[in-house]
Amino acid sequence: MISPSLLSADFANLGKEVSAITDSGADMIHFDVMDGHFVPNITFGPMILAAIRKYTHLPFEAHLMISHPEKYWKHFSDAGADIIGFHIEVDIDHNRLIKKIHDAGKKACIVINPPTEVKLLEKFLSCVDIILVMTVNPGFGGQKFISSNLKKIEWLDCQRKKNDFKFLIEVDGGINYQTAPLVKKAGADILVAGSFIFGSNDYKKTIENLKCCR
Ligand code: DX5
Ligand code: ZN
């Protein structure tokens, strides 16, 4: 599955961009929320999500790169996010937040940054819906893929097969025709791509090619 990241979309035409990627074969929409504290950049909040929600029937995932997801996740959920992603690196009760997200009828996703040890995720593998492996340091689009993260994807896929866990593996950062085959081979199910899709002049062709490249 392909999840285009709106971080590289034309912000002056966000509704049109959401319609365009929906018509181009995207499987979900990736909405990068940054607070200028957890990451050194600021993007958009729940009001923007609510305003563009009506431009697609696709699932919306809110990738919360914020220090206090426990305070803000509900705003994004109410605005129309179907999947709520928050980082393992934030100092909160992760299990409690997963439960709250599930009680609200939404899917929970835990995100891991490149420097963080993958085994810290072990205790969440049975209860989370998606694990998102960052393959760049979060904060900006258009960065170079950090290939040492492939091992994390392989480890997650191996745990999933061994224990019959149901979570999906998602990858975010530096995805293009060179890196997509690598993450798929390692076990990824969902590929987030921002600059590669929105920087192309044919969204449909780029999404199709990202889906089938091996
Ligand atoms: C980075 C964001 C990504 C970003 C990916 O902090 O989480 O979703 O948009 O951008 P590309 O695909 O350009 O690396
Ligand atoms: Zn993201």
mmCIF file of N, CA, C and O in Angstrom, residues 155-211:
data_model
loop_
_atom_site.group_PDB
_atom_site.id
_atom_site.type_symbol
_atom_site.label_atom_id
_atom_site.label_comp_id
_atom_site.label_asym_id
_atom_site.label_seq_id
_atom_site.Cartn_x
_atom_site.Cartn_y
_atom_site.Cartn_z
ATOM 1 N N TRP A 155 13.469 -7.611 11.457
ATOM 2 C CA TRP A 155 13.225 -8.141 12.808
ATOM 3 C C TRP A 155 11.716 -8.150 13.112
ATOM 4 O O TRP A 155 11.181 -9.139 13.615
ATOM 5 N N LEU A 156 11.046 -7.071 12.777
ATOM 6 C CA LEU A 156 9.595 -6.975 13.023
ATOM 7 C C LEU A 156 8.843 -8.047 12.225
ATOM 8 O O LEU A 156 7.943 -8.710 12.743
ATOM 9 N N ASP A 157 9.238 -8.222 10.975
ATOM 10 C CA ASP A 157 8.572 -9.214 10.122
ATOM 11 C C ASP A 157 8.789 -10.623 10.672
ATOM 12 O O ASP A 157 7.881 -11.457 10.677
ATOM 13 N N CYS A 158 9.979 -10.848 11.185
ATOM 14 C CA CYS A 158 10.321 -12.151 11.753
ATOM 15 C C CYS A 158 9.489 -12.419 13.027
ATOM 16 O O CYS A 158 8.905 -13.496 13.181
ATOM 17 N N GLN A 159 9.375 -11.422 13.890
ATOM 18 C CA GLN A 159 8.563 -11.564 15.110
ATOM 19 C C GLN A 159 7.098 -11.832 14.755
ATOM 20 O O GLN A 159 6.419 -12.634 15.381
ATOM 21 N N ARG A 160 6.649 -11.137 13.731
ATOM 22 C CA ARG A 160 5.258 -11.256 13.306
ATOM 23 C C ARG A 160 4.972 -12.678 12.821
ATOM 24 O O ARG A 160 3.967 -13.274 13.189
ATOM 25 N N LYS A 161 5.896 -13.215 12.011
ATOM 26 C CA LYS A 161 5.690 -14.576 11.492
ATOM 27 C C LYS A 161 5.767 -15.608 12.606
ATOM 28 O O LYS A 161 4.952 -16.527 12.683
ATOM 29 N N LYS A 162 6.756 -15.425 13.489
ATOM 30 C CA LYS A 162 6.981 -16.402 14.567
ATOM 31 C C LYS A 162 5.792 -16.477 15.522
ATOM 32 O O LYS A 162 5.434 -17.535 16.005
ATOM 33 N N ASN A 163 5.194 -15.310 15.815
ATOM 34 C CA ASN A 163 4.153 -15.255 16.850
ATOM 35 C C ASN A 163 2.742 -15.049 16.312
ATOM 36 O O ASN A 163 1.813 -14.882 17.082
ATOM 37 N N ASP A 164 2.639 -15.024 14.987
ATOM 38 C CA ASP A 164 1.346 -14.803 14.345
ATOM 39 C C ASP A 164 0.697 -13.474 14.781
ATOM 40 O O ASP A 164 -0.516 -13.403 14.996
ATOM 41 N N PHE A 165 1.529 -12.425 14.924
ATOM 42 C CA PHE A 165 1.004 -11.097 15.239
ATOM 43 C C PHE A 165 0.350 -10.519 13.988
ATOM 44 O O PHE A 165 0.720 -10.865 12.869
ATOM 45 N N LYS A 166 -0.568 -9.589 14.197
ATOM 46 C CA LYS A 166 -1.357 -9.075 13.063
ATOM 47 C C LYS A 166 -0.954 -7.673 12.605
ATOM 48 O O LYS A 166 -1.541 -7.147 11.670
ATOM 49 N N PHE A 167 -0.009 -7.027 13.290
ATOM 50 C CA PHE A 167 0.317 -5.631 12.946
ATOM 51 C C PHE A 167 0.875 -5.517 11.516
ATOM 52 O O PHE A 167 1.486 -6.453 11.001
ATOM 53 N N LEU A 168 0.651 -4.346 10.914
ATOM 54 C CA LEU A 168 1.252 -4.053 9.614
ATOM 55 C C LEU A 168 2.544 -3.269 9.836
ATOM 56 O O LEU A 168 2.671 -2.550 10.834
ATOM 57 N N ILE A 169 3.471 -3.393 8.910
ATOM 58 C CA ILE A 169 4.735 -2.652 8.994
ATOM 59 C C ILE A 169 4.698 -1.535 7.949
ATOM 60 O O ILE A 169 4.470 -1.773 6.759
ATOM 61 N N GLU A 170 4.931 -0.317 8.444
ATOM 62 C CA GLU A 170 4.909 0.869 7.586
ATOM 63 C C GLU A 170 6.294 1.509 7.621
ATOM 64 O O GLU A 170 6.987 1.431 8.653
ATOM 65 N N VAL A 171 6.687 2.143 6.526
ATOM 66 C CA VAL A 171 8.012 2.757 6.442
ATOM 67 C C VAL A 171 7.847 4.202 5.972
ATOM 68 O O VAL A 171 7.033 4.480 5.092
ATOM 69 N N ASP A 172 8.604 5.118 6.559
ATOM 70 C CA ASP A 172 8.443 6.549 6.280
ATOM 71 C C ASP A 172 9.810 7.232 6.169
ATOM 72 O O ASP A 172 10.570 7.268 7.147
ATOM 73 N N GLY A 173 10.081 7.788 4.971
ATOM 74 C CA GLY A 173 11.290 8.590 4.796
ATOM 75 C C GLY A 173 12.192 8.093 3.683
ATOM 76 O O GLY A 173 12.663 6.951 3.722
ATOM 77 N N GLY A 174 12.381 8.943 2.673
ATOM 78 C CA GLY A 174 13.342 8.621 1.610
ATOM 79 C C GLY A 174 12.899 7.507 0.680
ATOM 80 O O GLY A 174 13.737 6.835 0.069
ATOM 81 N N ILE A 175 11.571 7.312 0.554
ATOM 82 C CA ILE A 175 11.083 6.233 -0.327
ATOM 83 C C ILE A 175 11.055 6.708 -1.786
ATOM 84 O O ILE A 175 10.507 7.767 -2.102
ATOM 85 N N ASN A 176 11.661 5.893 -2.663
ATOM 86 C CA ASN A 176 11.683 6.164 -4.107
ATOM 87 C C ASN A 176 11.831 4.815 -4.825
ATOM 88 O O ASN A 176 11.723 3.767 -4.174
ATOM 89 N N TYR A 177 12.093 4.825 -6.137
ATOM 90 C CA TYR A 177 12.172 3.542 -6.871
ATOM 91 C C TYR A 177 13.369 2.683 -6.437
ATOM 92 O O TYR A 177 13.373 1.481 -6.645
ATOM 93 N N GLN A 178 14.383 3.318 -5.863
ATOM 94 C CA GLN A 178 15.543 2.536 -5.409
ATOM 95 C C GLN A 178 15.279 1.893 -4.049
ATOM 96 O O GLN A 178 15.645 0.752 -3.802
ATOM 97 N N THR A 179 14.641 2.661 -3.145
ATOM 98 C CA THR A 179 14.492 2.172 -1.765
ATOM 99 C C THR A 179 13.219 1.348 -1.553
ATOM 100 O O THR A 179 13.176 0.483 -0.675
ATOM 101 N N ALA A 180 12.175 1.587 -2.361
ATOM 102 C CA ALA A 180 10.911 0.842 -2.191
ATOM 103 C C ALA A 180 11.131 -0.677 -2.281
ATOM 104 O O ALA A 180 10.647 -1.421 -1.413
ATOM 105 N N PRO A 181 11.881 -1.188 -3.280
ATOM 106 C CA PRO A 181 12.086 -2.634 -3.338
ATOM 107 C C PRO A 181 12.803 -3.173 -2.090
ATOM 108 O O PRO A 181 12.522 -4.281 -1.640
ATOM 109 N N LEU A 182 13.709 -2.388 -1.524
ATOM 110 C CA LEU A 182 14.464 -2.838 -0.348
ATOM 111 C C LEU A 182 13.550 -3.022 0.861
ATOM 112 O O LEU A 182 13.629 -4.019 1.582
ATOM 113 N N VAL A 183 12.658 -2.026 1.102
ATOM 114 C CA VAL A 183 11.785 -2.117 2.281
ATOM 115 C C VAL A 183 10.717 -3.184 2.091
ATOM 116 O O VAL A 183 10.332 -3.873 3.039
ATOM 117 N N LYS A 184 10.260 -3.366 0.843
ATOM 118 C CA LYS A 184 9.272 -4.425 0.586
ATOM 119 C C LYS A 184 9.899 -5.788 0.852
ATOM 120 O O LYS A 184 9.292 -6.654 1.481
ATOM 121 N N LYS A 185 11.118 -5.965 0.373
ATOM 122 C CA LYS A 185 11.811 -7.247 0.548
ATOM 123 C C LYS A 185 12.017 -7.535 2.041
ATOM 124 O O LYS A 185 11.934 -8.680 2.495
ATOM 125 N N ALA A 186 12.258 -6.471 2.811
ATOM 126 C CA ALA A 186 12.480 -6.636 4.257
ATOM 127 C C ALA A 186 11.182 -6.952 5.010
ATOM 128 O O ALA A 186 11.221 -7.420 6.140
ATOM 129 N N GLY A 187 10.020 -6.674 4.384
ATOM 130 C CA GLY A 187 8.749 -7.041 5.029
ATOM 131 C C GLY A 187 7.736 -5.923 5.189
ATOM 132 O O GLY A 187 6.703 -6.118 5.836
ATOM 133 N N ALA A 188 7.999 -4.741 4.603
ATOM 134 C CA ALA A 188 7.074 -3.604 4.771
ATOM 135 C C ALA A 188 5.782 -3.789 3.969
ATOM 136 O O ALA A 188 5.803 -4.325 2.857
ATOM 137 N N ASP A 189 4.666 -3.353 4.565
ATOM 138 C CA ASP A 189 3.352 -3.449 3.913
ATOM 139 C C ASP A 189 2.874 -2.097 3.381
ATOM 140 O O ASP A 189 2.149 -2.038 2.407
ATOM 141 N N ILE A 190 3.222 -1.019 4.095
ATOM 142 C CA ILE A 190 2.755 0.325 3.722
ATOM 143 C C ILE A 190 3.972 1.232 3.532
ATOM 144 O O ILE A 190 4.839 1.295 4.416
ATOM 145 N N LEU A 191 4.032 1.926 2.416
ATOM 146 C CA LEU A 191 5.146 2.841 2.145
ATOM 147 C C LEU A 191 4.617 4.274 2.119
ATOM 148 O O LEU A 191 3.728 4.603 1.321
ATOM 149 N N VAL A 192 5.170 5.106 2.991
ATOM 150 C CA VAL A 192 4.855 6.542 2.970
ATOM 151 C C VAL A 192 5.832 7.187 1.986
ATOM 152 O O VAL A 192 7.022 6.880 2.007
ATOM 153 N N ALA A 193 5.325 8.063 1.133
ATOM 154 C CA ALA A 193 6.235 8.791 0.242
ATOM 155 C C ALA A 193 5.702 10.205 0.056
ATOM 156 O O ALA A 193 4.523 10.390 -0.266
ATOM 157 N N GLY A 194 6.556 11.174 0.304
ATOM 158 C CA GLY A 194 6.163 12.576 0.203
ATOM 159 C C GLY A 194 6.748 13.227 -1.031
ATOM 160 O O GLY A 194 6.099 13.332 -2.078
ATOM 161 N N SER A 195 8.020 13.631 -0.935
ATOM 162 C CA SER A 195 8.634 14.399 -2.018
ATOM 163 C C SER A 195 8.666 13.614 -3.330
ATOM 164 O O SER A 195 8.549 14.209 -4.410
ATOM 165 N N PHE A 196 8.784 12.281 -3.240
ATOM 166 C CA PHE A 196 8.896 11.502 -4.479
ATOM 167 C C PHE A 196 7.588 11.532 -5.282
ATOM 168 O O PHE A 196 7.615 11.588 -6.512
ATOM 169 N N ILE A 197 6.452 11.497 -4.582
ATOM 170 C CA ILE A 197 5.166 11.545 -5.288
ATOM 171 C C ILE A 197 4.819 12.973 -5.682
ATOM 172 O O ILE A 197 4.557 13.268 -6.854
ATOM 173 N N PHE A 198 4.842 13.898 -4.710
ATOM 174 C CA PHE A 198 4.396 15.266 -5.006
ATOM 175 C C PHE A 198 5.391 16.039 -5.865
ATOM 176 O O PHE A 198 5.042 17.037 -6.481
ATOM 177 N N GLY A 199 6.616 15.550 -5.917
ATOM 178 C CA GLY A 199 7.624 16.189 -6.765
ATOM 179 C C GLY A 199 7.587 15.653 -8.189
ATOM 180 O O GLY A 199 8.315 16.128 -9.061
ATOM 181 N N SER A 200 6.767 14.631 -8.428
ATOM 182 C CA SER A 200 6.703 14.057 -9.775
ATOM 183 C C SER A 200 5.630 14.791 -10.578
ATOM 184 O O SER A 200 4.750 15.427 -10.001
ATOM 185 N N ASN A 201 5.678 14.659 -11.908
ATOM 186 C CA ASN A 201 4.635 15.346 -12.682
ATOM 187 C C ASN A 201 3.476 14.425 -13.044
ATOM 188 O O ASN A 201 2.546 14.840 -13.724
ATOM 189 N N ASP A 202 3.518 13.169 -12.568
ATOM 190 C CA ASP A 202 2.426 12.231 -12.823
ATOM 191 C C ASP A 202 2.221 11.378 -11.562
ATOM 192 O O ASP A 202 2.874 10.352 -11.375
ATOM 193 N N TYR A 203 1.297 11.829 -10.693
ATOM 194 C CA TYR A 203 1.085 11.128 -9.411
ATOM 195 C C TYR A 203 0.685 9.666 -9.636
ATOM 196 O O TYR A 203 1.147 8.767 -8.938
ATOM 197 N N LYS A 204 -0.201 9.453 -10.633
ATOM 198 C CA LYS A 204 -0.748 8.107 -10.867
ATOM 199 C C LYS A 204 0.368 7.131 -11.253
ATOM 200 O O LYS A 204 0.479 6.044 -10.696
ATOM 201 N N LYS A 205 1.189 7.582 -12.195
ATOM 202 C CA LYS A 205 2.269 6.718 -12.669
ATOM 203 C C LYS A 205 3.262 6.439 -11.530
ATOM 204 O O LYS A 205 3.718 5.311 -11.339
ATOM 205 N N THR A 206 3.566 7.464 -10.751
ATOM 206 C CA THR A 206 4.545 7.294 -9.660
ATOM 207 C C THR A 206 4.007 6.334 -8.601
ATOM 208 O O THR A 206 4.732 5.456 -8.126
ATOM 209 N N ILE A 207 2.717 6.478 -8.246
ATOM 210 C CA ILE A 207 2.132 5.580 -7.241
ATOM 211 C C ILE A 207 2.081 4.147 -7.776
ATOM 212 O O ILE A 207 2.469 3.200 -7.079
ATOM 213 N N GLU A 208 1.662 3.997 -9.027
ATOM 214 C CA GLU A 208 1.618 2.648 -9.640
ATOM 215 C C GLU A 208 3.005 2.016 -9.644
ATOM 216 O O GLU A 208 3.166 0.854 -9.270
ATOM 217 N N ASN A 209 4.004 2.787 -10.061
ATOM 218 C CA ASN A 209 5.365 2.241 -10.128
ATOM 219 C C ASN A 209 5.915 1.913 -8.745
ATOM 220 O O ASN A 209 6.633 0.927 -8.578
ATOM 221 N N LEU A 210 5.554 2.735 -7.745
ATOM 222 C CA LEU A 210 6.020 2.429 -6.382
ATOM 223 C C LEU A 210 5.400 1.115 -5.900
ATOM 224 O O LEU A 210 6.018 0.349 -5.176
ATOM 225 N N LYS A 211 4.146 0.863 -6.331
ATOM 226 C CA LYS A 211 3.470 -0.374 -5.909
ATOM 227 C C LYS A 211 4.099 -1.604 -6.541
ATOM 228 O O LYS A 211 4.212 -2.639 -5.908
#
